[in-house]
């Protein structure tokens, strides 16, 4: 009877494949980007990507899970708004921004109506 190794080959797992598996597990736990991890360990990025493809078929190895980062939600300030009470009793409330000339025109139109 033949024994199938964890890497899918025949026989026992080789020392080299065990090293690659260990390196991928270190990478998954490191939180580093691929390029940073490879630079720190002197590994060519293409070689590392080959290892990742080769061992990604094995569900026991999680090469890289989703990256979670803390997020703080800041409350947005409401946009500036104004309320304008006209002499004729009308009131204009608005959160839009107007240039001075546009606002003066709006007031003239509202007062004449």
PDB file of N, CA and C in Angstrom, residues 1-79:
ATOM      1  N   UNK A   1       0.838  -1.177   0.000  1.00  0.00           N
ATOM      2  CA  UNK A   1       0.000   0.000   0.000  1.00  0.00           C
ATOM      3  C   UNK A   1       0.885   1.242   0.000  1.00  0.00           C
ATOM      4  N   UNK A   2       0.530   2.228  -0.847  1.00  0.00           N
ATOM      5  CA  UNK A   2       1.303   3.463  -0.938  1.00  0.00           C
ATOM      6  C   UNK A   2       0.767   4.502   0.025  1.00  0.00           C
ATOM      7  N   UNK A   3       1.660   5.291   0.527  1.00  0.00           N
ATOM      8  CA  UNK A   3       1.269   6.370   1.427  1.00  0.00           C
ATOM      9  C   UNK A   3       1.297   7.673   0.637  1.00  0.00           C
ATOM     10  N   UNK A   4       0.226   8.451   0.734  1.00  0.00           N
ATOM     11  CA  UNK A   4       0.192   9.736   0.033  1.00  0.00           C
ATOM     12  C   UNK A   4       0.510  10.821   1.052  1.00  0.00           C
ATOM     13  N   UNK A   5       1.499  11.625   0.733  1.00  0.00           N
ATOM     14  CA  UNK A   5       1.917  12.665   1.667  1.00  0.00           C
ATOM     15  C   UNK A   5       0.955  13.837   1.645  1.00  0.00           C
ATOM     16  N   UNK A   6       1.134  14.733   2.607  1.00  0.00           N
ATOM     17  CA  UNK A   6       0.267  15.899   2.711  1.00  0.00           C
ATOM     18  C   UNK A   6       0.365  16.799   1.494  1.00  0.00           C
ATOM     19  N   UNK A   7       1.499  16.762   0.803  1.00  0.00           N
ATOM     20  CA  UNK A   7       1.642  17.633  -0.369  1.00  0.00           C
ATOM     21  C   UNK A   7       1.075  16.993  -1.626  1.00  0.00           C
ATOM     22  N   UNK A   8       0.401  15.843  -1.489  1.00  0.00           N
ATOM     23  CA  UNK A   8      -0.260  15.213  -2.624  1.00  0.00           C
ATOM     24  C   UNK A   8       0.619  14.261  -3.402  1.00  0.00           C
ATOM     25  N   UNK A   9       1.887  14.156  -3.047  1.00  0.00           N
ATOM     26  CA  UNK A   9       2.799  13.272  -3.766  1.00  0.00           C
ATOM     27  C   UNK A   9       2.818  11.894  -3.140  1.00  0.00           C
ATOM     28  N   UNK A  10       3.637  11.045  -3.713  1.00  0.00           N
ATOM     29  CA  UNK A  10       3.767   9.693  -3.195  1.00  0.00           C
ATOM     30  C   UNK A  10       4.865   9.681  -2.132  1.00  0.00           C
ATOM     31  N   UNK A  11       4.698   8.888  -1.103  1.00  0.00           N
ATOM     32  CA  UNK A  11       5.713   8.772  -0.076  1.00  0.00           C
ATOM     33  C   UNK A  11       5.591   9.878   0.963  1.00  0.00           C
ATOM     34  N   UNK A  12       6.672  10.044   1.720  1.00  0.00           N
ATOM     35  CA  UNK A  12       6.667  11.020   2.800  1.00  0.00           C
ATOM     36  C   UNK A  12       6.954  12.419   2.274  1.00  0.00           C
ATOM     37  N   UNK A  13       6.521  13.393   3.036  1.00  0.00           N
ATOM     38  CA  UNK A  13       6.767  14.781   2.660  1.00  0.00           C
ATOM     39  C   UNK A  13       8.266  15.051   2.707  1.00  0.00           C
ATOM     40  N   UNK A  14       8.781  15.733   1.703  1.00  0.00           N
ATOM     41  CA  UNK A  14      10.210  16.011   1.651  1.00  0.00           C
ATOM     42  C   UNK A  14      10.559  17.141   2.605  1.00  0.00           C
ATOM     43  N   UNK A  15      11.831  17.230   2.917  1.00  0.00           N
ATOM     44  CA  UNK A  15      12.300  18.291   3.802  1.00  0.00           C
ATOM     45  C   UNK A  15      12.011  19.650   3.172  1.00  0.00           C
ATOM     46  N   UNK A  16      12.230  19.757   1.865  1.00  0.00           N
ATOM     47  CA  UNK A  16      12.006  21.021   1.162  1.00  0.00           C
ATOM     48  C   UNK A  16      10.531  21.427   1.198  1.00  0.00           C
ATOM     49  N   UNK A  17       9.622  20.482   0.965  1.00  0.00           N
ATOM     50  CA  UNK A  17       8.199  20.827   0.984  1.00  0.00           C
ATOM     51  C   UNK A  17       7.751  21.186   2.400  1.00  0.00           C
ATOM     52  N   UNK A  18       8.364  20.558   3.405  1.00  0.00           N
ATOM     53  CA  UNK A  18       8.053  20.914   4.793  1.00  0.00           C
ATOM     54  C   UNK A  18       8.523  22.334   5.089  1.00  0.00           C
ATOM     55  N   UNK A  19       9.683  22.702   4.539  1.00  0.00           N
ATOM     56  CA  UNK A  19      10.187  24.069   4.708  1.00  0.00           C
ATOM     57  C   UNK A  19       9.259  25.081   4.030  1.00  0.00           C
ATOM     58  N   UNK A  20       8.815  24.744   2.828  1.00  0.00           N
ATOM     59  CA  UNK A  20       7.910  25.644   2.105  1.00  0.00           C
ATOM     60  C   UNK A  20       6.600  25.807   2.875  1.00  0.00           C
ATOM     61  N   UNK A  21       6.058  24.699   3.367  1.00  0.00           N
ATOM     62  CA  UNK A  21       4.814  24.744   4.128  1.00  0.00           C
ATOM     63  C   UNK A  21       4.998  25.612   5.372  1.00  0.00           C
ATOM     64  N   UNK A  22       6.102  25.446   6.059  1.00  0.00           N
ATOM     65  CA  UNK A  22       6.392  26.232   7.254  1.00  0.00           C
ATOM     66  C   UNK A  22       6.500  27.717   6.918  1.00  0.00           C
ATOM     67  N   UNK A  23       7.178  28.017   5.796  1.00  0.00           N
ATOM     68  CA  UNK A  23       7.345  29.402   5.364  1.00  0.00           C
ATOM     69  C   UNK A  23       5.983  30.040   5.057  1.00  0.00           C
ATOM     70  N   UNK A  24       5.088  29.285   4.408  1.00  0.00           N
ATOM     71  CA  UNK A  24       3.754  29.802   4.093  1.00  0.00           C
ATOM     72  C   UNK A  24       2.939  30.048   5.367  1.00  0.00           C
ATOM     73  N   UNK A  25       3.103  29.179   6.347  1.00  0.00           N
ATOM     74  CA  UNK A  25       2.402  29.371   7.614  1.00  0.00           C
ATOM     75  C   UNK A  25       2.925  30.600   8.343  1.00  0.00           C
ATOM     76  N   UNK A  26       4.254  30.821   8.280  1.00  0.00           N
ATOM     77  CA  UNK A  26       4.843  32.029   8.873  1.00  0.00           C
ATOM     78  C   UNK A  26       4.290  33.271   8.185  1.00  0.00           C
ATOM     79  N   UNK A  27       4.213  33.208   6.866  1.00  0.00           N
ATOM     80  CA  UNK A  27       3.687  34.340   6.098  1.00  0.00           C
ATOM     81  C   UNK A  27       2.247  34.647   6.502  1.00  0.00           C
ATOM     82  N   UNK A  28       1.424  33.616   6.611  1.00  0.00           N
ATOM     83  CA  UNK A  28       0.015  33.819   6.965  1.00  0.00           C
ATOM     84  C   UNK A  28      -0.119  34.468   8.337  1.00  0.00           C
ATOM     85  N   UNK A  29       0.779  34.141   9.248  1.00  0.00           N
ATOM     86  CA  UNK A  29       0.711  34.688  10.606  1.00  0.00           C
ATOM     87  C   UNK A  29       1.388  36.052  10.725  1.00  0.00           C
ATOM     88  N   UNK A  30       2.206  36.425   9.737  1.00  0.00           N
ATOM     89  CA  UNK A  30       3.025  37.632   9.850  1.00  0.00           C
ATOM     90  C   UNK A  30       2.245  38.932   9.684  1.00  0.00           C
ATOM     91  N   UNK A  31       1.205  38.929   8.849  1.00  0.00           N
ATOM     92  CA  UNK A  31       0.486  40.169   8.570  1.00  0.00           C
ATOM     93  C   UNK A  31       1.204  41.072   7.588  1.00  0.00           C
ATOM     94  N   UNK A  32       2.338  40.611   7.064  1.00  0.00           N
ATOM     95  CA  UNK A  32       3.101  41.408   6.098  1.00  0.00           C
ATOM     96  C   UNK A  32       2.559  41.205   4.691  1.00  0.00           C
ATOM     97  N   UNK A  33       2.895  42.136   3.826  1.00  0.00           N
ATOM     98  CA  UNK A  33       2.597  41.967   2.404  1.00  0.00           C
ATOM     99  C   UNK A  33       3.625  40.985   1.845  1.00  0.00           C
ATOM    100  N   UNK A  34       3.264  40.342   0.718  1.00  0.00           N
ATOM    101  CA  UNK A  34       4.149  39.331   0.126  1.00  0.00           C
ATOM    102  C   UNK A  34       5.545  39.891  -0.117  1.00  0.00           C
ATOM    103  N   UNK A  35       5.617  41.065  -0.716  1.00  0.00           N
ATOM    104  CA  UNK A  35       6.915  41.650  -1.065  1.00  0.00           C
ATOM    105  C   UNK A  35       7.775  41.879   0.183  1.00  0.00           C
ATOM    106  N   UNK A  36       7.162  42.426   1.242  1.00  0.00           N
ATOM    107  CA  UNK A  36       7.896  42.676   2.484  1.00  0.00           C
ATOM    108  C   UNK A  36       8.402  41.369   3.092  1.00  0.00           C
ATOM    109  N   UNK A  37       7.519  40.375   3.144  1.00  0.00           N
ATOM    110  CA  UNK A  37       7.883  39.080   3.721  1.00  0.00           C
ATOM    111  C   UNK A  37       9.061  38.466   2.964  1.00  0.00           C
ATOM    112  N   UNK A  38       8.991  38.473   1.633  1.00  0.00           N
ATOM    113  CA  UNK A  38      10.041  37.873   0.808  1.00  0.00           C
ATOM    114  C   UNK A  38      11.360  38.627   0.940  1.00  0.00           C
ATOM    115  N   UNK A  39      11.286  39.963   1.001  1.00  0.00           N
ATOM    116  CA  UNK A  39      12.508  40.750   1.149  1.00  0.00           C
ATOM    117  C   UNK A  39      13.198  40.441   2.473  1.00  0.00           C
ATOM    118  N   UNK A  40      12.422  40.303   3.546  1.00  0.00           N
ATOM    119  CA  UNK A  40      12.998  40.015   4.862  1.00  0.00           C
ATOM    120  C   UNK A  40      13.674  38.655   4.908  1.00  0.00           C
ATOM    121  N   UNK A  41      13.187  37.714   4.108  1.00  0.00           N
ATOM    122  CA  UNK A  41      13.721  36.350   4.148  1.00  0.00           C
ATOM    123  C   UNK A  41      14.602  35.998   2.957  1.00  0.00           C
ATOM    124  N   UNK A  42      14.792  36.955   2.052  1.00  0.00           N
ATOM    125  CA  UNK A  42      15.665  36.712   0.902  1.00  0.00           C
ATOM    126  C   UNK A  42      15.097  35.701  -0.089  1.00  0.00           C
ATOM    127  N   UNK A  43      13.777  35.708  -0.263  1.00  0.00           N
ATOM    128  CA  UNK A  43      13.113  34.782  -1.177  1.00  0.00           C
ATOM    129  C   UNK A  43      12.641  35.572  -2.393  1.00  0.00           C
ATOM    130  N   UNK A  44      12.830  35.018  -3.576  1.00  0.00           N
ATOM    131  CA  UNK A  44      12.305  35.660  -4.779  1.00  0.00           C
ATOM    132  C   UNK A  44      10.781  35.622  -4.730  1.00  0.00           C
ATOM    133  N   UNK A  45      10.161  36.737  -5.068  1.00  0.00           N
ATOM    134  CA  UNK A  45       8.711  36.834  -5.026  1.00  0.00           C
ATOM    135  C   UNK A  45       8.048  35.794  -5.937  1.00  0.00           C
ATOM    136  N   UNK A  46       8.632  35.547  -7.098  1.00  0.00           N
ATOM    137  CA  UNK A  46       8.053  34.559  -8.028  1.00  0.00           C
ATOM    138  C   UNK A  46       8.115  33.151  -7.436  1.00  0.00           C
ATOM    139  N   UNK A  47       9.200  32.833  -6.765  1.00  0.00           N
ATOM    140  CA  UNK A  47       9.332  31.528  -6.114  1.00  0.00           C
ATOM    141  C   UNK A  47       8.271  31.375  -5.029  1.00  0.00           C
ATOM    142  N   UNK A  48       8.116  32.425  -4.240  1.00  0.00           N
ATOM    143  CA  UNK A  48       7.130  32.398  -3.169  1.00  0.00           C
ATOM    144  C   UNK A  48       5.714  32.217  -3.729  1.00  0.00           C
ATOM    145  N   UNK A  49       5.422  32.920  -4.818  1.00  0.00           N
ATOM    146  CA  UNK A  49       4.099  32.783  -5.441  1.00  0.00           C
ATOM    147  C   UNK A  49       3.884  31.369  -5.979  1.00  0.00           C
ATOM    148  N   UNK A  50       4.948  30.746  -6.490  1.00  0.00           N
ATOM    149  CA  UNK A  50       4.844  29.353  -6.931  1.00  0.00           C
ATOM    150  C   UNK A  50       4.478  28.442  -5.756  1.00  0.00           C
ATOM    151  N   UNK A  51       5.118  28.660  -4.608  1.00  0.00           N
ATOM    152  CA  UNK A  51       4.819  27.865  -3.425  1.00  0.00           C
ATOM    153  C   UNK A  51       3.364  28.059  -3.014  1.00  0.00           C
ATOM    154  N   UNK A  52       2.932  29.308  -3.050  1.00  0.00           N
ATOM    155  CA  UNK A  52       1.549  29.600  -2.656  1.00  0.00           C
ATOM    156  C   UNK A  52       0.560  28.874  -3.565  1.00  0.00           C
ATOM    157  N   UNK A  53       0.806  28.888  -4.864  1.00  0.00           N
ATOM    158  CA  UNK A  53      -0.091  28.187  -5.795  1.00  0.00           C
ATOM    159  C   UNK A  53      -0.068  26.688  -5.546  1.00  0.00           C
ATOM    160  N   UNK A  54       1.119  26.145  -5.335  1.00  0.00           N
ATOM    161  CA  UNK A  54       1.267  24.708  -5.140  1.00  0.00           C
ATOM    162  C   UNK A  54       0.545  24.230  -3.881  1.00  0.00           C
ATOM    163  N   UNK A  55       0.650  24.988  -2.813  1.00  0.00           N
ATOM    164  CA  UNK A  55       0.080  24.545  -1.547  1.00  0.00           C
ATOM    165  C   UNK A  55      -1.305  25.110  -1.269  1.00  0.00           C
ATOM    166  N   UNK A  56      -1.803  25.998  -2.101  1.00  0.00           N
ATOM    167  CA  UNK A  56      -3.137  26.566  -1.900  1.00  0.00           C
ATOM    168  C   UNK A  56      -4.228  25.535  -2.154  1.00  0.00           C
ATOM    169  N   UNK A  57      -3.925  24.477  -2.901  1.00  0.00           N
ATOM    170  CA  UNK A  57      -4.929  23.447  -3.161  1.00  0.00           C
ATOM    171  C   UNK A  57      -5.209  22.617  -1.916  1.00  0.00           C
ATOM    172  N   UNK A  58      -4.297  22.636  -0.964  1.00  0.00           N
ATOM    173  CA  UNK A  58      -4.478  21.885   0.270  1.00  0.00           C
ATOM    174  C   UNK A  58      -5.279  22.743   1.244  1.00  0.00           C
ATOM    175  N   UNK A  59      -6.512  22.364   1.595  1.00  0.00           N
ATOM    176  CA  UNK A  59      -7.336  23.191   2.465  1.00  0.00           C
ATOM    177  C   UNK A  59      -6.790  23.328   3.876  1.00  0.00           C
ATOM    178  N   UNK A  60      -5.850  22.457   4.249  1.00  0.00           N
ATOM    179  CA  UNK A  60      -5.278  22.542   5.591  1.00  0.00           C
ATOM    180  C   UNK A  60      -4.432  23.795   5.747  1.00  0.00           C
ATOM    181  N   UNK A  61      -3.884  24.269   4.641  1.00  0.00           N
ATOM    182  CA  UNK A  61      -3.047  25.461   4.682  1.00  0.00           C
ATOM    183  C   UNK A  61      -3.879  26.655   4.273  1.00  0.00           C
ATOM    184  N   UNK A  62      -3.888  27.630   5.125  1.00  0.00           N
ATOM    185  CA  UNK A  62      -4.531  28.885   4.752  1.00  0.00           C
ATOM    186  C   UNK A  62      -3.400  29.839   4.446  1.00  0.00           C
ATOM    187  N   UNK A  63      -3.165  30.070   3.151  1.00  0.00           N
ATOM    188  CA  UNK A  63      -2.046  30.901   2.753  1.00  0.00           C
ATOM    189  C   UNK A  63      -2.240  32.321   3.259  1.00  0.00           C
ATOM    190  N   UNK A  64      -3.419  32.842   3.093  1.00  0.00           N
ATOM    191  CA  UNK A  64      -3.678  34.190   3.582  1.00  0.00           C
ATOM    192  C   UNK A  64      -5.174  34.391   3.696  1.00  0.00           C
ATOM    193  N   UNK A  65      -5.618  34.730   4.854  1.00  0.00           N
ATOM    194  CA  UNK A  65      -7.032  35.002   5.055  1.00  0.00           C
ATOM    195  C   UNK A  65      -7.328  36.467   4.804  1.00  0.00           C
ATOM    196  N   UNK A  66      -8.568  36.824   4.947  1.00  0.00           N
ATOM    197  CA  UNK A  66      -8.899  38.234   4.765  1.00  0.00           C
ATOM    198  C   UNK A  66      -8.199  39.077   5.821  1.00  0.00           C
ATOM    199  N   UNK A  67      -7.767  40.223   5.427  1.00  0.00           N
ATOM    200  CA  UNK A  67      -7.045  41.101   6.327  1.00  0.00           C
ATOM    201  C   UNK A  67      -8.046  42.002   7.045  1.00  0.00           C
ATOM    202  N   UNK A  68      -8.021  41.952   8.343  1.00  0.00           N
ATOM    203  CA  UNK A  68      -8.932  42.766   9.131  1.00  0.00           C
ATOM    204  C   UNK A  68      -8.139  43.925   9.727  1.00  0.00           C
ATOM    205  N   UNK A  69      -8.681  45.103   9.608  1.00  0.00           N
ATOM    206  CA  UNK A  69      -8.045  46.280  10.186  1.00  0.00           C
ATOM    207  C   UNK A  69      -9.064  47.009  11.057  1.00  0.00           C
ATOM    208  N   UNK A  70      -8.603  47.617  12.143  1.00  0.00           N
ATOM    209  CA  UNK A  70      -9.538  48.360  12.978  1.00  0.00           C
ATOM    210  C   UNK A  70     -10.029  49.601  12.233  1.00  0.00           C
ATOM    211  N   UNK A  71     -11.298  49.886  12.413  1.00  0.00           N
ATOM    212  CA  UNK A  71     -11.897  51.051  11.757  1.00  0.00           C
ATOM    213  C   UNK A  71     -12.621  51.874  12.809  1.00  0.00           C
ATOM    214  N   UNK A  72     -12.408  53.164  12.766  1.00  0.00           N
ATOM    215  CA  UNK A  72     -13.124  54.064  13.662  1.00  0.00           C
ATOM    216  C   UNK A  72     -13.998  54.949  12.789  1.00  0.00           C
ATOM    217  N   UNK A  73     -15.286  54.941  13.069  1.00  0.00           N
ATOM    218  CA  UNK A  73     -16.221  55.739  12.280  1.00  0.00           C
ATOM    219  C   UNK A  73     -16.304  57.125  12.895  1.00  0.00           C
ATOM    220  N   UNK A  74     -15.962  58.112  12.105  1.00  0.00           N
ATOM    221  CA  UNK A  74     -16.043  59.494  12.564  1.00  0.00           C
ATOM    222  C   UNK A  74     -17.397  60.065  12.174  1.00  0.00           C
ATOM    223  N   UNK A  75     -17.970  60.807  13.061  1.00  0.00           N
ATOM    224  CA  UNK A  75     -19.255  61.437  12.763  1.00  0.00           C
ATOM    225  C   UNK A  75     -19.012  62.647  11.882  1.00  0.00           C
ATOM    226  N   UNK A  76     -19.686  62.672  10.775  1.00  0.00           N
ATOM    227  CA  UNK A  76     -19.550  63.789   9.853  1.00  0.00           C
ATOM    228  C   UNK A  76     -20.335  64.974  10.390  1.00  0.00           C
ATOM    229  N   UNK A  77     -19.739  66.122  10.270  1.00  0.00           N
ATOM    230  CA  UNK A  77     -20.427  67.339  10.689  1.00  0.00           C
ATOM    231  C   UNK A  77     -21.511  67.658   9.669  1.00  0.00           C
ATOM    232  N   UNK A  78     -22.672  68.099  10.131  1.00  0.00           N
ATOM    233  CA  UNK A  78     -23.705  68.470   9.165  1.00  0.00           C
ATOM    234  C   UNK A  78     -23.239  69.672   8.347  1.00  0.00           C
ATOM    235  N   UNK A  79     -23.678  69.735   7.117  1.00  0.00           N
ATOM    236  CA  UNK A  79     -23.255  70.869   6.295  1.00  0.00           C
ATOM    237  C   UNK A  79     -23.808  72.164   6.871  1.00  0.00           C
TER     238      UNK A  79
END
